[in-house]
């Protein structure tokens, strides 16, 4: 049965690291579709400026519009607040039935802390995990799969067919083309008015520029009230 890829993230903003991950994992695991699922309010809000849920969704739609294999599912945004991946996967599993292989796409850095996720051991009853080796993950470079929670080790396989042969339960790493792009670095760059071209598709670059996304709060205040700017 054809497998479906599910790709959760904050996508603040989406970038070529995400798009390349989705493309390479789709080919490696024969995924008919990859569904991008932007997360509700990120709980790890840092000090830098962030885009709204609607803006993150718009950027994802702009970035994926030209690829028939990609879809965007906004259920976590509609739910509001923080969403648990467990709830999302349980919903999708119920919709798709028990037999369809579901493959959750994730980077090594995120999978390393999966044991902090709600009901994490039950996630493997709902989906497989295809883990892309992230080019900028120094932790992985030093320790390899040793960075993953020990309980997940028996689920590791080297055979991609294992992910088509069962609906859920396996974990496989995949060495994607290393692209050391991160949303954090892009937000920092945008805050200093640096160019984001060639880090994400042009329509996303233009959207960020037109909305002045990720501008530091001080700049926004000055723009709103030029009389006080120095
Ligand atoms: P931030 O810098 O804000 O943490 P991010 O660039 O890591 O953002 P997320 O939306 O948090 O982007 O990532 C979603 C998923 O994509 C995660 O599983 C993450 O590991 C993976 N990912 C993000 N960037 C890359 C990349 N350059 N290469 C491989 N995987 C990536």
PDB file of C-alpha atoms and ligand atoms in Angstrom:
ATOM      1  CA  UNK A   1       0.000   0.000   0.000  1.00  0.00           C
ATOM      2  CA  UNK A   2       1.304   3.498  -0.852  1.00  0.00           C
ATOM      3  CA  UNK A   3       2.819   5.280   2.131  1.00  0.00           C
ATOM      4  CA  UNK A   4       2.101   8.863   3.161  1.00  0.00           C
ATOM      5  CA  UNK A   5       4.688  11.194   4.686  1.00  0.00           C
ATOM      6  CA  UNK A   6       3.731  13.563   7.499  1.00  0.00           C
ATOM      7  CA  UNK A   7       6.075  16.440   8.206  1.00  0.00           C
ATOM      8  CA  UNK A   8       5.494  18.448  11.369  1.00  0.00           C
ATOM      9  CA  UNK A   9       7.431  21.571  12.282  1.00  0.00           C
ATOM     10  CA  UNK A  10       7.126  25.206  13.213  1.00  0.00           C
ATOM     11  CA  UNK A  11       8.216  26.335   9.730  1.00  0.00           C
ATOM     12  CA  UNK A  12       8.982  29.842  10.980  1.00  0.00           C
ATOM     13  CA  UNK A  13       9.875  30.237   8.118  1.00  0.00           C
ATOM     14  CA  UNK A  14       9.912  27.168   5.854  1.00  0.00           C
ATOM     15  CA  UNK A  15      13.253  26.826   4.015  1.00  0.00           C
ATOM     16  CA  UNK A  16      15.085  24.655   1.488  1.00  0.00           C
ATOM     17  CA  UNK A  17      16.313  22.337   4.286  1.00  0.00           C
ATOM     18  CA  UNK A  18      12.668  21.357   4.907  1.00  0.00           C
ATOM     19  CA  UNK A  19      11.776  21.093   1.228  1.00  0.00           C
ATOM     20  CA  UNK A  20      14.840  19.049   0.375  1.00  0.00           C
ATOM     21  CA  UNK A  21      14.266  16.754   3.361  1.00  0.00           C
ATOM     22  CA  UNK A  22      10.690  16.131   2.208  1.00  0.00           C
ATOM     23  CA  UNK A  23      11.795  15.492  -1.379  1.00  0.00           C
ATOM     24  CA  UNK A  24      14.656  13.134  -0.579  1.00  0.00           C
ATOM     25  CA  UNK A  25      12.699  11.161   2.018  1.00  0.00           C
ATOM     26  CA  UNK A  26       9.707  10.922  -0.331  1.00  0.00           C
ATOM     27  CA  UNK A  27      11.927   9.365  -2.982  1.00  0.00           C
ATOM     28  CA  UNK A  28      13.775   7.076  -0.589  1.00  0.00           C
ATOM     29  CA  UNK A  29      10.598   5.750   1.022  1.00  0.00           C
ATOM     30  CA  UNK A  30       8.292   5.866  -2.019  1.00  0.00           C
ATOM     31  CA  UNK A  31       5.912   8.294  -0.368  1.00  0.00           C
ATOM     32  CA  UNK A  32       2.963   9.170  -2.546  1.00  0.00           C
ATOM     33  CA  UNK A  33       2.326  12.426  -0.673  1.00  0.00           C
ATOM     34  CA  UNK A  34       4.113  14.492   1.935  1.00  0.00           C
ATOM     35  CA  UNK A  35       1.755  16.496   4.122  1.00  0.00           C
ATOM     36  CA  UNK A  36       3.305  19.473   5.901  1.00  0.00           C
ATOM     37  CA  UNK A  37       1.677  20.075   9.283  1.00  0.00           C
ATOM     38  CA  UNK A  38       2.599  23.443  10.834  1.00  0.00           C
ATOM     39  CA  UNK A  39       2.536  23.316  14.624  1.00  0.00           C
ATOM     40  CA  UNK A  40       0.278  25.467  16.800  1.00  0.00           C
ATOM     41  CA  UNK A  41       1.903  28.080  19.006  1.00  0.00           C
ATOM     42  CA  UNK A  42       5.525  27.070  19.479  1.00  0.00           C
ATOM     43  CA  UNK A  43       6.227  26.647  23.175  1.00  0.00           C
ATOM     44  CA  UNK A  44       9.925  27.471  22.793  1.00  0.00           C
ATOM     45  CA  UNK A  45       9.439  31.117  21.878  1.00  0.00           C
ATOM     46  CA  UNK A  46      12.791  32.827  21.914  1.00  0.00           C
ATOM     47  CA  UNK A  47      13.589  36.491  22.084  1.00  0.00           C
ATOM     48  CA  UNK A  48      13.550  37.113  18.355  1.00  0.00           C
ATOM     49  CA  UNK A  49      10.473  38.100  16.353  1.00  0.00           C
ATOM     50  CA  UNK A  50       8.197  35.333  15.069  1.00  0.00           C
ATOM     51  CA  UNK A  51       5.576  35.091  12.337  1.00  0.00           C
ATOM     52  CA  UNK A  52       1.916  34.470  13.155  1.00  0.00           C
ATOM     53  CA  UNK A  53       0.262  31.110  12.475  1.00  0.00           C
ATOM     54  CA  UNK A  54      -1.448  32.552   9.397  1.00  0.00           C
ATOM     55  CA  UNK A  55       1.855  33.881   8.052  1.00  0.00           C
ATOM     56  CA  UNK A  56       3.610  30.552   8.615  1.00  0.00           C
ATOM     57  CA  UNK A  57       0.751  28.806   6.818  1.00  0.00           C
ATOM     58  CA  UNK A  58       0.886  31.259   3.904  1.00  0.00           C
ATOM     59  CA  UNK A  59       4.641  30.770   3.548  1.00  0.00           C
ATOM     60  CA  UNK A  60       4.222  26.972   3.529  1.00  0.00           C
ATOM     61  CA  UNK A  61       1.549  27.223   0.853  1.00  0.00           C
ATOM     62  CA  UNK A  62       3.763  29.507  -1.252  1.00  0.00           C
ATOM     63  CA  UNK A  63       6.717  27.130  -0.859  1.00  0.00           C
ATOM     64  CA  UNK A  64       4.833  23.929  -1.711  1.00  0.00           C
ATOM     65  CA  UNK A  65       2.386  25.184  -4.376  1.00  0.00           C
ATOM     66  CA  UNK A  66       4.434  23.968  -7.329  1.00  0.00           C
ATOM     67  CA  UNK A  67       4.983  20.411  -6.105  1.00  0.00           C
ATOM     68  CA  UNK A  68       2.042  18.060  -6.679  1.00  0.00           C
ATOM     69  CA  UNK A  69       3.439  15.651  -4.093  1.00  0.00           C
ATOM     70  CA  UNK A  70       3.228  18.249  -1.312  1.00  0.00           C
ATOM     71  CA  UNK A  71       0.129  19.193   0.689  1.00  0.00           C
ATOM     72  CA  UNK A  72      -0.375  21.412   3.726  1.00  0.00           C
ATOM     73  CA  UNK A  73      -2.674  20.419   6.605  1.00  0.00           C
ATOM     74  CA  UNK A  74      -3.578  23.239   8.985  1.00  0.00           C
ATOM     75  CA  UNK A  75      -5.401  21.166  11.637  1.00  0.00           C
ATOM     76  CA  UNK A  76      -2.932  22.052  14.423  1.00  0.00           C
ATOM     77  CA  UNK A  77      -3.343  25.769  13.717  1.00  0.00           C
ATOM     78  CA  UNK A  78      -7.120  25.457  13.737  1.00  0.00           C
ATOM     79  CA  UNK A  79      -6.979  23.604  17.026  1.00  0.00           C
ATOM     80  CA  UNK A  80      -5.165  26.606  18.541  1.00  0.00           C
ATOM     81  CA  UNK A  81      -2.552  26.617  21.299  1.00  0.00           C
ATOM     82  CA  UNK A  82       0.036  23.877  21.549  1.00  0.00           C
ATOM     83  CA  UNK A  83      -0.809  20.644  19.806  1.00  0.00           C
ATOM     84  CA  UNK A  84       0.467  17.230  20.646  1.00  0.00           C
ATOM     85  CA  UNK A  85       1.859  15.236  17.741  1.00  0.00           C
ATOM     86  CA  UNK A  86       0.266  12.200  19.378  1.00  0.00           C
ATOM     87  CA  UNK A  87      -3.236  13.689  18.941  1.00  0.00           C
ATOM     88  CA  UNK A  88      -2.551  14.705  15.341  1.00  0.00           C
ATOM     89  CA  UNK A  89      -1.181  11.294  14.395  1.00  0.00           C
ATOM     90  CA  UNK A  90      -4.067   9.525  16.154  1.00  0.00           C
ATOM     91  CA  UNK A  91      -6.553  11.640  14.193  1.00  0.00           C
ATOM     92  CA  UNK A  92      -4.831  10.978  10.870  1.00  0.00           C
ATOM     93  CA  UNK A  93      -4.529   7.265  11.647  1.00  0.00           C
ATOM     94  CA  UNK A  94      -8.273   7.130  12.368  1.00  0.00           C
ATOM     95  CA  UNK A  95      -9.001   8.898   9.073  1.00  0.00           C
ATOM     96  CA  UNK A  96      -6.709   6.687   7.007  1.00  0.00           C
ATOM     97  CA  UNK A  97      -7.524   3.350   8.598  1.00  0.00           C
ATOM     98  CA  UNK A  98      -5.210   0.853  10.302  1.00  0.00           C
ATOM     99  CA  UNK A  99      -3.347  -0.503   7.256  1.00  0.00           C
ATOM    100  CA  UNK A 100      -1.795   2.505   5.497  1.00  0.00           C
ATOM    101  CA  UNK A 101       1.904   3.070   6.211  1.00  0.00           C
ATOM    102  CA  UNK A 102       2.333   6.549   7.712  1.00  0.00           C
ATOM    103  CA  UNK A 103       5.865   7.935   7.860  1.00  0.00           C
ATOM    104  CA  UNK A 104       6.599  10.889  10.110  1.00  0.00           C
ATOM    105  CA  UNK A 105       9.520  12.926   8.729  1.00  0.00           C
ATOM    106  CA  UNK A 106      11.873  14.474  11.247  1.00  0.00           C
ATOM    107  CA  UNK A 107      15.458  15.732  11.607  1.00  0.00           C
ATOM    108  CA  UNK A 108      18.053  14.069  13.865  1.00  0.00           C
ATOM    109  CA  UNK A 109      18.011  17.032  16.280  1.00  0.00           C
ATOM    110  CA  UNK A 110      14.279  16.683  16.875  1.00  0.00           C
ATOM    111  CA  UNK A 111      14.281  12.898  17.096  1.00  0.00           C
ATOM    112  CA  UNK A 112      17.034  13.073  19.731  1.00  0.00           C
ATOM    113  CA  UNK A 113      14.542  14.662  22.133  1.00  0.00           C
ATOM    114  CA  UNK A 114      11.458  12.699  21.133  1.00  0.00           C
ATOM    115  CA  UNK A 115      11.305  11.226  24.630  1.00  0.00           C
ATOM    116  CA  UNK A 116      10.122  14.654  25.829  1.00  0.00           C
ATOM    117  CA  UNK A 117       7.024  14.464  23.573  1.00  0.00           C
ATOM    118  CA  UNK A 118       3.577  13.644  24.973  1.00  0.00           C
ATOM    119  CA  UNK A 119       2.919   9.828  24.978  1.00  0.00           C
ATOM    120  CA  UNK A 120       6.080   9.382  22.940  1.00  0.00           C
ATOM    121  CA  UNK A 121       6.366   5.596  23.114  1.00  0.00           C
ATOM    122  CA  UNK A 122       2.849   5.299  21.669  1.00  0.00           C
ATOM    123  CA  UNK A 123       3.799   7.391  18.636  1.00  0.00           C
ATOM    124  CA  UNK A 124       5.390   4.250  17.160  1.00  0.00           C
ATOM    125  CA  UNK A 125       1.988   2.511  17.220  1.00  0.00           C
ATOM    126  CA  UNK A 126       0.738   5.229  14.883  1.00  0.00           C
ATOM    127  CA  UNK A 127       3.579   5.879  12.412  1.00  0.00           C
ATOM    128  CA  UNK A 128       7.113   5.074  11.313  1.00  0.00           C
ATOM    129  CA  UNK A 129       9.840   7.687  11.738  1.00  0.00           C
ATOM    130  CA  UNK A 130      12.151   8.613   8.850  1.00  0.00           C
ATOM    131  CA  UNK A 131      14.956  10.602  10.441  1.00  0.00           C
ATOM    132  CA  UNK A 132      17.009  12.878   8.173  1.00  0.00           C
ATOM    133  CA  UNK A 133      20.566  13.524   9.233  1.00  0.00           C
ATOM    134  CA  UNK A 134      20.697  17.264   9.646  1.00  0.00           C
ATOM    135  CA  UNK A 135      23.849  18.857   8.187  1.00  0.00           C
ATOM    136  CA  UNK A 136      24.234  21.276  11.080  1.00  0.00           C
ATOM    137  CA  UNK A 137      23.619  18.734  13.871  1.00  0.00           C
ATOM    138  CA  UNK A 138      27.000  18.589  15.632  1.00  0.00           C
ATOM    139  CA  UNK A 139      25.582  16.226  18.219  1.00  0.00           C
ATOM    140  CA  UNK A 140      24.797  13.633  15.555  1.00  0.00           C
ATOM    141  CA  UNK A 141      28.201  14.077  13.931  1.00  0.00           C
ATOM    142  CA  UNK A 142      29.834  13.277  17.270  1.00  0.00           C
ATOM    143  CA  UNK A 143      27.634  10.428  18.502  1.00  0.00           C
ATOM    144  CA  UNK A 144      25.409   9.110  15.674  1.00  0.00           C
ATOM    145  CA  UNK A 145      22.291   7.172  16.734  1.00  0.00           C
ATOM    146  CA  UNK A 146      23.602   7.216  20.305  1.00  0.00           C
ATOM    147  CA  UNK A 147      21.814  10.576  20.630  1.00  0.00           C
ATOM    148  CA  UNK A 148      18.429   8.855  20.247  1.00  0.00           C
ATOM    149  CA  UNK A 149      16.535   7.633  23.318  1.00  0.00           C
ATOM    150  CA  UNK A 150      17.636   4.071  24.091  1.00  0.00           C
ATOM    151  CA  UNK A 151      14.070   2.719  23.989  1.00  0.00           C
ATOM    152  CA  UNK A 152      13.891   3.648  20.278  1.00  0.00           C
ATOM    153  CA  UNK A 153      17.018   1.690  19.309  1.00  0.00           C
ATOM    154  CA  UNK A 154      15.315  -1.709  18.749  1.00  0.00           C
ATOM    155  CA  UNK A 155      13.052   0.002  16.223  1.00  0.00           C
ATOM    156  CA  UNK A 156      15.970   1.095  14.030  1.00  0.00           C
ATOM    157  CA  UNK A 157      16.190  -0.573  10.637  1.00  0.00           C
ATOM    158  CA  UNK A 158      18.521  -0.231   7.655  1.00  0.00           C
ATOM    159  CA  UNK A 159      15.951  -1.484   5.168  1.00  0.00           C
ATOM    160  CA  UNK A 160      13.530   1.078   3.694  1.00  0.00           C
ATOM    161  CA  UNK A 161      11.175  -1.745   2.703  1.00  0.00           C
ATOM    162  CA  UNK A 162      10.417  -2.317   6.373  1.00  0.00           C
ATOM    163  CA  UNK A 163       8.587   1.013   6.272  1.00  0.00           C
ATOM    164  CA  UNK A 164       6.347  -0.115   3.442  1.00  0.00           C
ATOM    165  CA  UNK A 165       5.716  -3.573   4.840  1.00  0.00           C
ATOM    166  CA  UNK A 166       3.991  -2.402   8.036  1.00  0.00           C
ATOM    167  CA  UNK A 167       1.774   0.577   8.923  1.00  0.00           C
ATOM    168  CA  UNK A 168       3.939   1.850  11.797  1.00  0.00           C
ATOM    169  CA  UNK A 169       6.696   1.084  14.289  1.00  0.00           C
ATOM    170  CA  UNK A 170      10.067   1.420  12.524  1.00  0.00           C
ATOM    171  CA  UNK A 171      12.748   4.105  12.661  1.00  0.00           C
ATOM    172  CA  UNK A 172      15.226   4.684   9.866  1.00  0.00           C
ATOM    173  CA  UNK A 173      17.885   7.351   9.459  1.00  0.00           C
ATOM    174  CA  UNK A 174      18.674   8.813   6.084  1.00  0.00           C
ATOM    175  CA  UNK A 175      21.732  10.870   5.053  1.00  0.00           C
ATOM    176  CA  UNK A 176      20.137  13.674   3.071  1.00  0.00           C
ATOM    177  CA  UNK A 177      22.131  16.287   1.180  1.00  0.00           C
ATOM    178  CA  UNK A 178      23.527  18.342   4.050  1.00  0.00           C
ATOM    179  CA  UNK A 179      21.951  21.797   4.066  1.00  0.00           C
ATOM    180  CA  UNK A 180      22.885  23.727   7.162  1.00  0.00           C
ATOM    181  CA  UNK A 181      19.922  26.089   6.941  1.00  0.00           C
ATOM    182  CA  UNK A 182      17.827  26.860  10.003  1.00  0.00           C
ATOM    183  CA  UNK A 183      14.782  29.034  10.593  1.00  0.00           C
ATOM    184  CA  UNK A 184      16.513  30.549  13.632  1.00  0.00           C
ATOM    185  CA  UNK A 185      19.458  31.726  11.518  1.00  0.00           C
ATOM    186  CA  UNK A 186      17.072  33.088   8.885  1.00  0.00           C
ATOM    187  CA  UNK A 187      15.119  35.110  11.445  1.00  0.00           C
ATOM    188  CA  UNK A 188      18.388  36.553  12.750  1.00  0.00           C
ATOM    189  CA  UNK A 189      19.458  37.414   9.218  1.00  0.00           C
ATOM    190  CA  UNK A 190      16.118  39.089   8.431  1.00  0.00           C
ATOM    191  CA  UNK A 191      16.353  41.089  11.655  1.00  0.00           C
ATOM    192  CA  UNK A 192      19.603  42.575  10.357  1.00  0.00           C
ATOM    193  CA  UNK A 193      18.070  43.234   6.930  1.00  0.00           C
ATOM    194  CA  UNK A 194      20.267  40.519   5.357  1.00  0.00           C
ATOM    195  CA  UNK A 195      19.161  38.754   2.170  1.00  0.00           C
ATOM    196  CA  UNK A 196      17.232  35.470   2.495  1.00  0.00           C
ATOM    197  CA  UNK A 197      17.495  34.642  -1.208  1.00  0.00           C
ATOM    198  CA  UNK A 198      18.488  31.049  -2.037  1.00  0.00           C
ATOM    199  CA  UNK A 199      17.651  29.874   1.484  1.00  0.00           C
ATOM    200  CA  UNK A 200      13.943  29.495   0.659  1.00  0.00           C
ATOM    201  CA  UNK A 201      11.863  29.828  -2.544  1.00  0.00           C
ATOM    202  CA  UNK A 202      11.582  33.334  -3.976  1.00  0.00           C
ATOM    203  CA  UNK A 203       7.840  33.761  -3.195  1.00  0.00           C
ATOM    204  CA  UNK A 204       8.627  33.167   0.492  1.00  0.00           C
ATOM    205  CA  UNK A 205      11.529  35.635   0.392  1.00  0.00           C
ATOM    206  CA  UNK A 206       9.210  38.212  -1.157  1.00  0.00           C
ATOM    207  CA  UNK A 207       6.445  37.551   1.370  1.00  0.00           C
ATOM    208  CA  UNK A 208       8.862  38.008   4.289  1.00  0.00           C
ATOM    209  CA  UNK A 209      10.147  41.233   2.781  1.00  0.00           C
ATOM    210  CA  UNK A 210       6.702  42.641   1.961  1.00  0.00           C
ATOM    211  CA  UNK A 211       5.406  41.999   5.504  1.00  0.00           C
ATOM    212  CA  UNK A 212       8.669  43.015   7.146  1.00  0.00           C
ATOM    213  CA  UNK A 213       8.523  39.724   9.062  1.00  0.00           C
ATOM    214  CA  UNK A 214      11.149  39.034  11.718  1.00  0.00           C
ATOM    215  CA  UNK A 215      12.010  42.719  12.063  1.00  0.00           C
ATOM    216  CA  UNK A 216      13.134  43.465  15.607  1.00  0.00           C
ATOM    217  CA  UNK A 217      10.413  44.999  17.779  1.00  0.00           C
ATOM    218  CA  UNK A 218      12.399  48.235  18.052  1.00  0.00           C
ATOM    219  CA  UNK A 219      12.326  48.719  14.272  1.00  0.00           C
ATOM    220  CA  UNK A 220       8.589  48.061  14.209  1.00  0.00           C
ATOM    221  CA  UNK A 221       8.010  50.705  16.878  1.00  0.00           C
ATOM    222  CA  UNK A 222      10.127  53.194  14.964  1.00  0.00           C
ATOM    223  CA  UNK A 223       8.258  52.481  11.752  1.00  0.00           C
ATOM    224  CA  UNK A 224       4.939  53.041  13.513  1.00  0.00           C
ATOM    225  CA  UNK A 225       6.097  56.252  15.179  1.00  0.00           C
ATOM    226  CA  UNK A 226       8.885  57.884  13.137  1.00  0.00           C
ATOM    227  CA  UNK A 227       8.954  60.991  15.344  1.00  0.00           C
ATOM    228  CA  UNK A 228      10.626  59.039  18.134  1.00  0.00           C
ATOM    229  CA  UNK A 229      13.278  57.414  15.985  1.00  0.00           C
ATOM    230  CA  UNK A 230      16.845  58.568  16.222  1.00  0.00           C
TER     231      UNK A 230
HETATM  232  P1  LIG B   1      14.287  26.585  14.281  1.00  0.00           P
HETATM  233  O1  LIG B   1      15.649  27.043  13.831  1.00  0.00           O
HETATM  234  O2  LIG B   1      13.297  27.701  14.507  1.00  0.00           O
HETATM  235  O3  LIG B   1      14.328  25.559  15.393  1.00  0.00           O
HETATM  236  P2  LIG B   1      14.174  24.666  12.109  1.00  0.00           P
HETATM  237  O4  LIG B   1      14.938  25.254  10.964  1.00  0.00           O
HETATM  238  O5  LIG B   1      14.814  23.604  12.939  1.00  0.00           O
HETATM  239  O6  LIG B   1      13.641  25.846  13.028  1.00  0.00           O
HETATM  240  P3  LIG B   1      11.587  23.403  12.291  1.00  0.00           P
HETATM  241  O7  LIG B   1      10.330  23.907  11.722  1.00  0.00           O
HETATM  242  O8  LIG B   1      11.763  23.444  13.750  1.00  0.00           O
HETATM  243  O9  LIG B   1      12.782  24.187  11.543  1.00  0.00           O
HETATM  244  O10 LIG B   1      11.921  21.964  11.739  1.00  0.00           O
HETATM  245  C1  LIG B   1      10.976  20.996  11.344  1.00  0.00           C
HETATM  246  C2  LIG B   1      11.721  19.696  11.098  1.00  0.00           C
HETATM  247  O11 LIG B   1      12.675  19.862  10.035  1.00  0.00           O
HETATM  248  C3  LIG B   1      12.527  19.214  12.312  1.00  0.00           C
HETATM  249  O12 LIG B   1      12.346  17.808  12.407  1.00  0.00           O
HETATM  250  C4  LIG B   1      13.965  19.556  11.952  1.00  0.00           C
HETATM  251  O13 LIG B   1      14.862  18.638  12.524  1.00  0.00           O
HETATM  252  C5  LIG B   1      13.966  19.431  10.437  1.00  0.00           C
HETATM  253  N1  LIG B   1      14.933  20.342   9.812  1.00  0.00           N
HETATM  254  C6  LIG B   1      14.922  21.676   9.871  1.00  0.00           C
HETATM  255  N2  LIG B   1      15.937  22.199   9.157  1.00  0.00           N
HETATM  256  C7  LIG B   1      16.607  21.161   8.631  1.00  0.00           C
HETATM  257  C8  LIG B   1      17.788  21.048   7.791  1.00  0.00           C
HETATM  258  N3  LIG B   1      18.457  22.129   7.385  1.00  0.00           N
HETATM  259  N4  LIG B   1      18.207  19.809   7.441  1.00  0.00           N
HETATM  260  C9  LIG B   1      17.514  18.718   7.880  1.00  0.00           C
HETATM  261  N5  LIG B   1      16.418  18.756   8.671  1.00  0.00           N
HETATM  262  C10 LIG B   1      15.963  19.948   9.040  1.00  0.00           C
END
